[in-house]
Each structure stands twice: as structure tokens, then as C-alpha cells.
PDB file of C-alpha atoms in Angstrom:
ATOM      1  CA  MET U1235      -0.368  -0.054   0.218  1.00  0.00           C
ATOM      2  CA  THR U1236       2.744   2.497  -1.136  1.00  0.00           C
ATOM      3  CA  TYR U1237       1.903   5.527  -3.018  1.00  0.00           C
ATOM      4  CA  ASP U1238       4.195   7.308  -5.142  1.00  0.00           C
ATOM      5  CA  LEU U1239       5.087  10.258  -4.541  1.00  0.00           C
ATOM      6  CA  TYR U1240       6.551  13.151  -7.212  1.00  0.00           C
ATOM      7  CA  ILE U1241       7.960  16.082  -5.663  1.00  0.00           C
ATOM      8  CA  GLY U1242      10.348  19.246  -6.414  1.00  0.00           C
ATOM      9  CA  ASP U1243      13.065  20.951  -4.750  1.00  0.00           C
ATOM     10  CA  ARG U1244      12.499  20.776  -0.507  1.00  0.00           C
ATOM     11  CA  THR U1245      14.302  24.433  -0.399  1.00  0.00           C
ATOM     12  CA  PHE U1246      11.705  26.179  -3.188  1.00  0.00           C
ATOM     13  CA  SER U1247       8.981  24.099  -3.345  1.00  0.00           C
ATOM     14  CA  SER U1248       5.793  24.867  -2.082  1.00  0.00           C
ATOM     15  CA  TRP U1249       3.469  22.916  -3.470  1.00  0.00           C
ATOM     16  CA  SER U1250       5.876  19.802  -2.705  1.00  0.00           C
ATOM     17  CA  LEU U1251       5.975  20.695   0.946  1.00  0.00           C
ATOM     18  CA  ARG U1252       1.771  20.104   0.857  1.00  0.00           C
ATOM     19  CA  GLY U1253       2.037  16.953  -1.118  1.00  0.00           C
ATOM     20  CA  TRP U1254       4.911  15.664   1.555  1.00  0.00           C
ATOM     21  CA  LEU U1255       3.103  16.623   4.503  1.00  0.00           C
ATOM     22  CA  MET U1256       0.208  15.106   3.474  1.00  0.00           C
ATOM     23  CA  MET U1257       1.885  11.842   3.986  1.00  0.00           C
ATOM     24  CA  GLU U1258       4.323  12.221   6.077  1.00  0.00           C
ATOM     25  CA  LYS U1259       1.748  13.604   8.964  1.00  0.00           C
ATOM     26  CA  PHE U1260      -0.472  10.906   8.737  1.00  0.00           C
ATOM     27  CA  ASN U1261       2.280   7.741   8.114  1.00  0.00           C
ATOM     28  CA  ILE U1262       0.715   7.261   4.944  1.00  0.00           C
ATOM     29  CA  PRO U1263       3.076   5.004   2.923  1.00  0.00           C
ATOM     30  CA  LYS U1264       5.392   6.599   0.243  1.00  0.00           C
ATOM     31  CA  LYS U1265       8.091   6.094  -2.336  1.00  0.00           C
ATOM     32  CA  ILE U1266       9.876   9.636  -3.385  1.00  0.00           C
ATOM     33  CA  HIS U1267      10.473  10.680  -7.037  1.00  0.00           C
ATOM     34  CA  PHE U1268      12.318  13.748  -7.428  1.00  0.00           C
ATOM     35  CA  VAL U1269      11.604  15.523 -10.178  1.00  0.00           C
ATOM     36  CA  GLY U1270      13.949  18.235 -11.740  1.00  0.00           C
ATOM     37  CA  LEU U1271      12.300  21.254 -11.613  1.00  0.00           C
ATOM     38  CA  TYR U1272      15.260  23.302 -11.948  1.00  0.00           C
ATOM     39  CA  GLY U1273      17.569  21.123 -13.786  1.00  0.00           C
ATOM     40  CA  GLY U1274      15.412  20.991 -17.151  1.00  0.00           C
ATOM     41  CA  THR U1275      14.315  17.622 -16.836  1.00  0.00           C
ATOM     42  CA  MET U1276      10.663  18.173 -15.533  1.00  0.00           C
ATOM     43  CA  ALA U1277       8.829  17.181 -18.456  1.00  0.00           C
ATOM     44  CA  GLU U1278      10.789  13.830 -18.942  1.00  0.00           C
ATOM     45  CA  ASP U1279      10.436  13.215 -15.144  1.00  0.00           C
ATOM     46  CA  MET U1280       6.562  13.513 -14.957  1.00  0.00           C
ATOM     47  CA  ALA U1281       6.222  11.525 -18.046  1.00  0.00           C
ATOM     48  CA  ALA U1282       4.967   8.390 -16.583  1.00  0.00           C
ATOM     49  CA  LEU U1283       2.361  10.831 -15.037  1.00  0.00           C
ATOM     50  CA  ALA U1284       0.672  12.119 -17.934  1.00  0.00           C
ATOM     51  CA  PRO U1285      -1.474  13.681 -18.013  1.00  0.00           C
ATOM     52  CA  ALA U1286      -0.126  15.384 -14.837  1.00  0.00           C
ATOM     53  CA  ARG U1287       2.346  17.785 -15.550  1.00  0.00           C
ATOM     54  CA  LEU U1288       3.137  19.938 -11.931  1.00  0.00           C
ATOM     55  CA  VAL U1289       4.330  18.861  -8.738  1.00  0.00           C
ATOM     56  CA  PRO U1290       3.093  17.704  -6.289  1.00  0.00           C
ATOM     57  CA  ALA U1291       1.199  14.273  -8.184  1.00  0.00           C
ATOM     58  CA  MET U1292       1.141  10.895  -6.758  1.00  0.00           C
ATOM     59  CA  ARG U1293      -0.236   7.248  -7.940  1.00  0.00           C
ATOM     60  CA  THR U1294      -1.946   5.180  -5.711  1.00  0.00           C
ATOM     61  CA  PRO U1295      -1.701   1.922  -4.898  1.00  0.00           C
ATOM     62  CA  ALA U1296      -3.680   0.691  -7.332  1.00  0.00           C
ATOM     63  CA  GLY U1297      -1.861   2.731 -10.362  1.00  0.00           C
ATOM     64  CA  THR U1298      -4.726   5.496 -10.514  1.00  0.00           C
ATOM     65  CA  VAL U1299      -2.173   8.798 -10.997  1.00  0.00           C
ATOM     66  CA  VAL U1300      -4.185  12.179  -9.116  1.00  0.00           C
ATOM     67  CA  GLY U1301      -2.473  15.870 -10.004  1.00  0.00           C
ATOM     68  CA  GLU U1302      -3.318  18.902  -8.282  1.00  0.00           C
ATOM     69  CA  SER U1303      -2.900  19.052  -4.431  1.00  0.00           C
ATOM     70  CA  LEU U1304      -6.605  19.480  -3.561  1.00  0.00           C
ATOM     71  CA  ALA U1305      -7.427  16.772  -5.564  1.00  0.00           C
ATOM     72  CA  MET U1306      -4.462  14.146  -3.728  1.00  0.00           C
ATOM     73  CA  ALA U1307      -5.801  15.516  -0.016  1.00  0.00           C
ATOM     74  CA  GLU U1308      -9.332  14.500  -0.997  1.00  0.00           C
ATOM     75  CA  THR U1309      -8.089  10.905  -2.452  1.00  0.00           C
ATOM     76  CA  LEU U1310      -5.906  10.411   0.463  1.00  0.00           C
ATOM     77  CA  ALA U1311      -8.684  11.141   3.230  1.00  0.00           C
ATOM     78  CA  GLU U1312     -11.055   8.754   1.070  1.00  0.00           C
ATOM     79  CA  GLU U1313      -8.503   5.766   1.293  1.00  0.00           C
ATOM     80  CA  HIS U1314      -7.722   6.321   4.266  1.00  0.00           C
ATOM     81  CA  PRO U1315     -10.651   7.241   6.568  1.00  0.00           C
ATOM     82  CA  LYS U1316      -9.412   6.410  10.222  1.00  0.00           C
ATOM     83  CA  ALA U1317      -6.119   8.569   9.762  1.00  0.00           C
ATOM     84  CA  GLY U1318      -8.473  11.593  10.585  1.00  0.00           C
ATOM     85  CA  MET U1319      -6.882  14.148   8.422  1.00  0.00           C
ATOM     86  CA  TRP U1320      -9.963  16.230   8.084  1.00  0.00           C
ATOM     87  CA  PRO U1321     -11.564  17.243  11.523  1.00  0.00           C
ATOM     88  CA  ALA U1322     -14.245  15.226  12.609  1.00  0.00           C
ATOM     89  CA  ASP U1323     -16.943  18.075  13.319  1.00  0.00           C
ATOM     90  CA  PRO U1324     -19.067  18.525  10.352  1.00  0.00           C
ATOM     91  CA  ALA U1325     -18.787  22.434  10.610  1.00  0.00           C
ATOM     92  CA  ALA U1326     -14.862  22.418  11.119  1.00  0.00           C
ATOM     93  CA  ARG U1327     -14.344  20.025   8.149  1.00  0.00           C
ATOM     94  CA  ALA U1328     -16.015  21.932   6.013  1.00  0.00           C
ATOM     95  CA  THR U1329     -14.580  25.107   7.236  1.00  0.00           C
ATOM     96  CA  ALA U1330     -11.200  23.299   6.507  1.00  0.00           C
ATOM     97  CA  ARG U1331     -12.002  22.327   2.954  1.00  0.00           C
ATOM     98  CA  TRP U1332     -12.882  25.809   2.453  1.00  0.00           C
ATOM     99  CA  LEU U1333      -9.722  27.118   3.854  1.00  0.00           C
ATOM    100  CA  CYS U1334      -7.277  24.512   1.734  1.00  0.00           C
ATOM    101  CA  ALA U1335      -9.421  25.793  -1.258  1.00  0.00           C
ATOM    102  CA  GLU U1336      -9.103  29.146  -0.640  1.00  0.00           C
ATOM    103  CA  MET U1337      -4.945  28.858  -0.549  1.00  0.00           C
ATOM    104  CA  VAL U1338      -5.051  26.825  -3.625  1.00  0.00           C
ATOM    105  CA  GLY U1339      -6.717  29.452  -5.309  1.00  0.00           C
ATOM    106  CA  GLY U1340      -5.611  32.621  -4.013  1.00  0.00           C
ATOM    107  CA  PHE U1341      -2.726  34.634  -2.091  1.00  0.00           C
ATOM    108  CA  SER U1342      -1.382  35.298  -5.649  1.00  0.00           C
ATOM    109  CA  ALA U1343       0.398  38.586  -3.977  1.00  0.00           C
ATOM    110  CA  LEU U1344       2.420  36.993  -1.437  1.00  0.00           C
ATOM    111  CA  ARG U1345       3.046  34.077  -3.355  1.00  0.00           C
ATOM    112  CA  SER U1346       4.456  36.349  -6.356  1.00  0.00           C
ATOM    113  CA  ASP U1347       6.430  38.275  -4.242  1.00  0.00           C
ATOM    114  CA  CYS U1348       7.684  36.062  -1.993  1.00  0.00           C
ATOM    115  CA  PRO U1349       8.749  33.280  -3.277  1.00  0.00           C
ATOM    116  CA  MET U1350       9.094  30.100  -0.732  1.00  0.00           C
ATOM    117  CA  GLN U1351      12.720  29.718   0.260  1.00  0.00           C
ATOM    118  CA  LEU U1352      14.109  27.942   3.606  1.00  0.00           C
ATOM    119  CA  GLN U1353      17.623  28.630   4.153  1.00  0.00           C
ATOM    120  CA  HIS U1354      17.430  31.916   5.718  1.00  0.00           C
ATOM    121  CA  VAL U1355      15.149  34.858   7.057  1.00  0.00           C
ATOM    122  CA  ASN U1356      15.279  38.333   4.380  1.00  0.00           C
ATOM    123  CA  LYS U1357      15.292  41.042   7.137  1.00  0.00           C
ATOM    124  CA  GLY U1358      14.271  44.790   5.804  1.00  0.00           C
ATOM    125  CA  PHE U1359      11.988  43.165   2.925  1.00  0.00           C
ATOM    126  CA  ALA U1360       9.841  45.763   1.658  1.00  0.00           C
ATOM    127  CA  VAL U1361       6.555  44.536   1.700  1.00  0.00           C
ATOM    128  CA  PRO U1362       3.987  45.421  -0.945  1.00  0.00           C
ATOM    129  CA  ASP U1363       0.440  46.776  -0.467  1.00  0.00           C
ATOM    130  CA  ALA U1364      -0.779  43.608  -2.343  1.00  0.00           C
ATOM    131  CA  THR U1365       0.678  41.226  -0.082  1.00  0.00           C
ATOM    132  CA  ARG U1366       0.076  42.900   2.764  1.00  0.00           C
ATOM    133  CA  THR U1367      -3.536  42.407   1.656  1.00  0.00           C
ATOM    134  CA  ASP U1368      -3.245  38.932   1.561  1.00  0.00           C
ATOM    135  CA  LEU U1369      -1.471  38.879   4.939  1.00  0.00           C
ATOM    136  CA  ALA U1370      -4.597  40.485   6.567  1.00  0.00           C
ATOM    137  CA  ARG U1371      -7.080  37.884   4.490  1.00  0.00           C
ATOM    138  CA  LEU U1372      -5.031  35.350   5.968  1.00  0.00           C
ATOM    139  CA  GLU U1373      -4.967  36.245   9.856  1.00  0.00           C
ATOM    140  CA  THR U1374      -9.136  36.703   8.926  1.00  0.00           C
ATOM    141  CA  LEU U1375      -9.252  32.804   8.130  1.00  0.00           C
ATOM    142  CA  CYS U1376      -6.904  31.895  11.061  1.00  0.00           C
ATOM    143  CA  ALA U1377      -9.099  33.331  13.071  1.00  0.00           C
ATOM    144  CA  HIS U1378     -12.049  31.951  12.115  1.00  0.00           C
ATOM    145  CA  ALA U1379     -10.972  28.490  12.107  1.00  0.00           C
ATOM    146  CA  ALA U1380      -9.896  29.444  15.744  1.00  0.00           C
ATOM    147  CA  GLN U1381     -13.322  28.757  16.900  1.00  0.00           C
ATOM    148  CA  PHE U1382     -12.933  24.876  16.150  1.00  0.00           C
ATOM    149  CA  ALA U1383      -9.752  24.751  17.865  1.00  0.00           C
ATOM    150  CA  THR U1384     -10.504  23.896  21.482  1.00  0.00           C
ATOM    151  CA  GLU U1385      -7.354  21.998  21.902  1.00  0.00           C
ATOM    152  CA  GLY U1386      -3.871  21.799  20.313  1.00  0.00           C
ATOM    153  CA  PRO U1387      -1.936  24.828  18.545  1.00  0.00           C
ATOM    154  CA  TRP U1388      -3.149  23.750  15.058  1.00  0.00           C
ATOM    155  CA  LEU U1389      -5.559  25.591  12.879  1.00  0.00           C
ATOM    156  CA  PHE U1390      -8.237  23.240  13.800  1.00  0.00           C
ATOM    157  CA  GLY U1391      -6.593  21.909  17.040  1.00  0.00           C
ATOM    158  CA  ALA U1392      -5.707  18.696  15.822  1.00  0.00           C
ATOM    159  CA  TYR U1393      -3.607  18.759  12.905  1.00  0.00           C
ATOM    160  CA  SER U1394      -5.558  18.525   9.643  1.00  0.00           C
ATOM    161  CA  LEU U1395      -4.867  18.747   6.161  1.00  0.00           C
ATOM    162  CA  ALA U1396      -5.669  22.527   6.644  1.00  0.00           C
ATOM    163  CA  ASP U1397      -2.357  22.998   8.238  1.00  0.00           C
ATOM    164  CA  ALA U1398      -0.548  21.292   5.222  1.00  0.00           C
ATOM    165  CA  PHE U1399      -1.801  23.420   3.031  1.00  0.00           C
ATOM    166  CA  TYR U1400      -0.806  26.541   5.397  1.00  0.00           C
ATOM    167  CA  ALA U1401       2.530  25.490   5.624  1.00  0.00           C
ATOM    168  CA  PRO U1402       4.486  27.267   2.727  1.00  0.00           C
ATOM    169  CA  VAL U1403       2.788  30.524   4.013  1.00  0.00           C
ATOM    170  CA  CYS U1404       3.839  29.833   7.237  1.00  0.00           C
ATOM    171  CA  ALA U1405       7.516  29.398   5.701  1.00  0.00           C
ATOM    172  CA  ARG U1406       6.700  32.657   3.731  1.00  0.00           C
ATOM    173  CA  ILE U1407       6.074  34.716   6.566  1.00  0.00           C
ATOM    174  CA  VAL U1408       9.103  33.753   8.403  1.00  0.00           C
ATOM    175  CA  GLY U1409      11.202  33.742   5.673  1.00  0.00           C
ATOM    176  CA  TYR U1410      10.886  37.180   4.932  1.00  0.00           C
ATOM    177  CA  ASP U1411      10.020  38.078   8.065  1.00  0.00           C
ATOM    178  CA  LEU U1412       6.362  39.581   7.118  1.00  0.00           C
ATOM    179  CA  PRO U1413       3.891  41.810   9.723  1.00  0.00           C
ATOM    180  CA  VAL U1414       1.772  39.334  11.359  1.00  0.00           C
ATOM    181  CA  GLY U1415      -0.116  39.557  14.379  1.00  0.00           C
ATOM    182  CA  ASP U1416       0.794  37.551  17.386  1.00  0.00           C
ATOM    183  CA  ALA U1417      -1.924  34.850  17.065  1.00  0.00           C
ATOM    184  CA  ALA U1418      -0.571  33.975  13.064  1.00  0.00           C
ATOM    185  CA  ARG U1419       3.423  34.235  13.993  1.00  0.00           C
ATOM    186  CA  ARG U1420       2.755  31.742  17.131  1.00  0.00           C
ATOM    187  CA  TYR U1421       0.945  29.394  14.617  1.00  0.00           C
ATOM    188  CA  CYS U1422       3.918  29.837  12.321  1.00  0.00           C
ATOM    189  CA  GLU U1423       6.614  29.004  15.012  1.00  0.00           C
ATOM    190  CA  THR U1424       4.713  25.882  16.150  1.00  0.00           C
ATOM    191  CA  THR U1425       4.685  24.808  11.736  1.00  0.00           C
ATOM    192  CA  ILE U1426       8.405  25.527  11.234  1.00  0.00           C
ATOM    193  CA  ASN U1427       9.430  23.527  14.591  1.00  0.00           C
ATOM    194  CA  ASP U1428       7.075  21.068  13.661  1.00  0.00           C
ATOM    195  CA  PRO U1429       9.475  17.834  13.379  1.00  0.00           C
ATOM    196  CA  ALA U1430       7.979  16.728   9.951  1.00  0.00           C
ATOM    197  CA  PHE U1431       8.791  20.081   8.801  1.00  0.00           C
ATOM    198  CA  LYS U1432      12.357  20.655  10.297  1.00  0.00           C
ATOM    199  CA  ALA U1433      13.005  17.116   8.582  1.00  0.00           C
ATOM    200  CA  TRP U1434      11.948  18.721   5.194  1.00  0.00           C
ATOM    201  CA  ARG U1435      14.054  21.557   5.895  1.00  0.00           C
ATOM    202  CA  ALA U1436      17.213  19.552   6.567  1.00  0.00           C
ATOM    203  CA  GLU U1437      16.936  17.703   3.558  1.00  0.00           C
ATOM    204  CA  GLY U1438      16.869  20.390   1.471  1.00  0.00           C
ATOM    205  CA  LEU U1439      19.800  22.118   2.695  1.00  0.00           C
ATOM    206  CA  LYS U1440      22.187  18.731   1.546  1.00  0.00           C
ATOM    207  CA  THR U1441      21.544  20.974  -1.776  1.00  0.00           C
ATOM    208  CA  THR U1442      23.446  24.241  -2.307  1.00  0.00           C
ATOM    209  CA  TYR U1443      23.033  26.611  -4.810  1.00  0.00           C
ATOM    210  CA  ASP U1444      25.148  29.279  -6.530  1.00  0.00           C
ATOM    211  CA  PRO U1445      23.891  31.721  -7.095  1.00  0.00           C
ATOM    212  CA  PHE U1446      21.019  31.484  -5.017  1.00  0.00           C
ATOM    213  CA  PRO U1447      17.974  31.471  -7.154  1.00  0.00           C
ATOM    214  CA  TYR U1448      15.682  34.040  -4.658  1.00  0.00           C
ATOM    215  CA  ASP U1449      18.625  36.782  -4.204  1.00  0.00           C
ATOM    216  CA  MET U1450      16.093  39.407  -2.697  1.00  0.00           C
ATOM    217  CA  GLY U1451      18.992  42.036  -2.378  1.00  0.00           C
ATOM    218  CA  VAL U1452      18.563  42.803   1.712  1.00  0.00           C
ATOM    219  CA  PRO U1453      20.294  41.432   4.688  1.00  0.00           C
ATOM    220  CA  VAL U1454      19.700  37.441   5.631  1.00  0.00           C
ATOM    221  CA  THR U1455      19.989  36.277   8.818  1.00  0.00           C
ATOM    222  CA  ASP U1456      19.835  32.385  10.300  1.00  0.00           C
ATOM    223  CA  TRP U1457      16.740  30.799   9.772  1.00  0.00           C
ATOM    224  CA  PRO U1458      15.253  30.757  13.331  1.00  0.00           C
ATOM    225  CA  ALA U1459      14.244  26.938  14.033  1.00  0.00           C
TER     226      ALA U1459
END
């Protein structure tokens, strides 16, 4: 019952991080296949999954190819109903699905202005207004989810697929020292200090880059976790 999971670079591929966390955090067996996002081999590496063309993508133990992270999440939750991937409460579960869908389709300014990178913290980054708007929306959604988080530090108390989807945004907030309130900051600290996230980042640090792909032209400091 092992899934084939296709991912890209661990330091930069935010979507790949989501796909990996979905399986890692819920103990779903997986075999990792790396796709050359920066080496020019992506199309070749993904050929066996056609028509899927982006990471993450997976092949189920039954041989079904599933592309797009939200479809992967729903498929895994269906195939592993006892794993608790979505919140048990119906209202919380519907809200978690909403937050995941909005993350997939929204926050375009934050994605564009602050590409995910897990090596260091950019200090003094000038935050564009559109990105500030995305951050405000993020805090609104997190506050809305908090009504369901009666126990535990995650968006809905216990870790859920929603936290896998929001992990890359936490990495951006930390990696660019973006201005958010105390509650969002605590959630980001919880995310980057989680053992699974730290393991993902540690693997990414084994690869070096010269030049670094996302040099923002500002001073950098050490990653805080």
C-alpha cells in the first residue's frame, strides 16, 4: 500500500511540501520521486504520470494517477478514513476544506512577491501593499478557524490537511519576516518547529545553490528553527 509521490526541490517547492506533509504527518507509506524543477528534466521526469504535469502528483497503490494537491488531499482522506486527515466535526471539516481551497486559488501576491525559500530570513524586505492585503486575509481565515481549535496549536486544534496546505505560507512569513499579529506568528512558529517540517527543511539544506535563486537584495539572518 505504498504511494508514489512526485515532488520538486525541497527548499523552494511550496506545493511539494504540501504533498509530502499530507503523507508524512498521517503515516501514509510513500516512495519519493524527485522531479528536476531547475535541472530542465521536469517534462521527462513527469512523463510516466501524463497528463499530470506539475508537482506534487501521486500514483495510488491501485495505479491511479492524481495531480493537483487538493485532489490528492481528498483522495488520501477517502482512502484512509481512520487517519483523521480532516476535522471530525462537520462544521470544522467544511471550514477546513474552504480554507484549503482558498489557499490553492488565492494569495497570488504573497506567492509572487515572496517565493518560498527555507535557507534564511530576509530582513528589511519591503512588503508590497498587495501582499499586506493577502496577509490580512490570512489572519482573518486563521481567526475564523480558531473557533474550532478547542485543543491543540493547529488551525483546527489537532493537525489536519489544512495545516499541510498552510505550511508554505508560514514559511514565507518566517522567511521574509513579514508583519503579522501574535496569533499568526505563534502558528508559524508551531509550523516551522514541527518535526516533520524540520525534517523536510534539513533534507533541502543538503543541496547548495550558486547563485541562490531568490536573492532579494536585503540582509539575511539565520533561520530561527
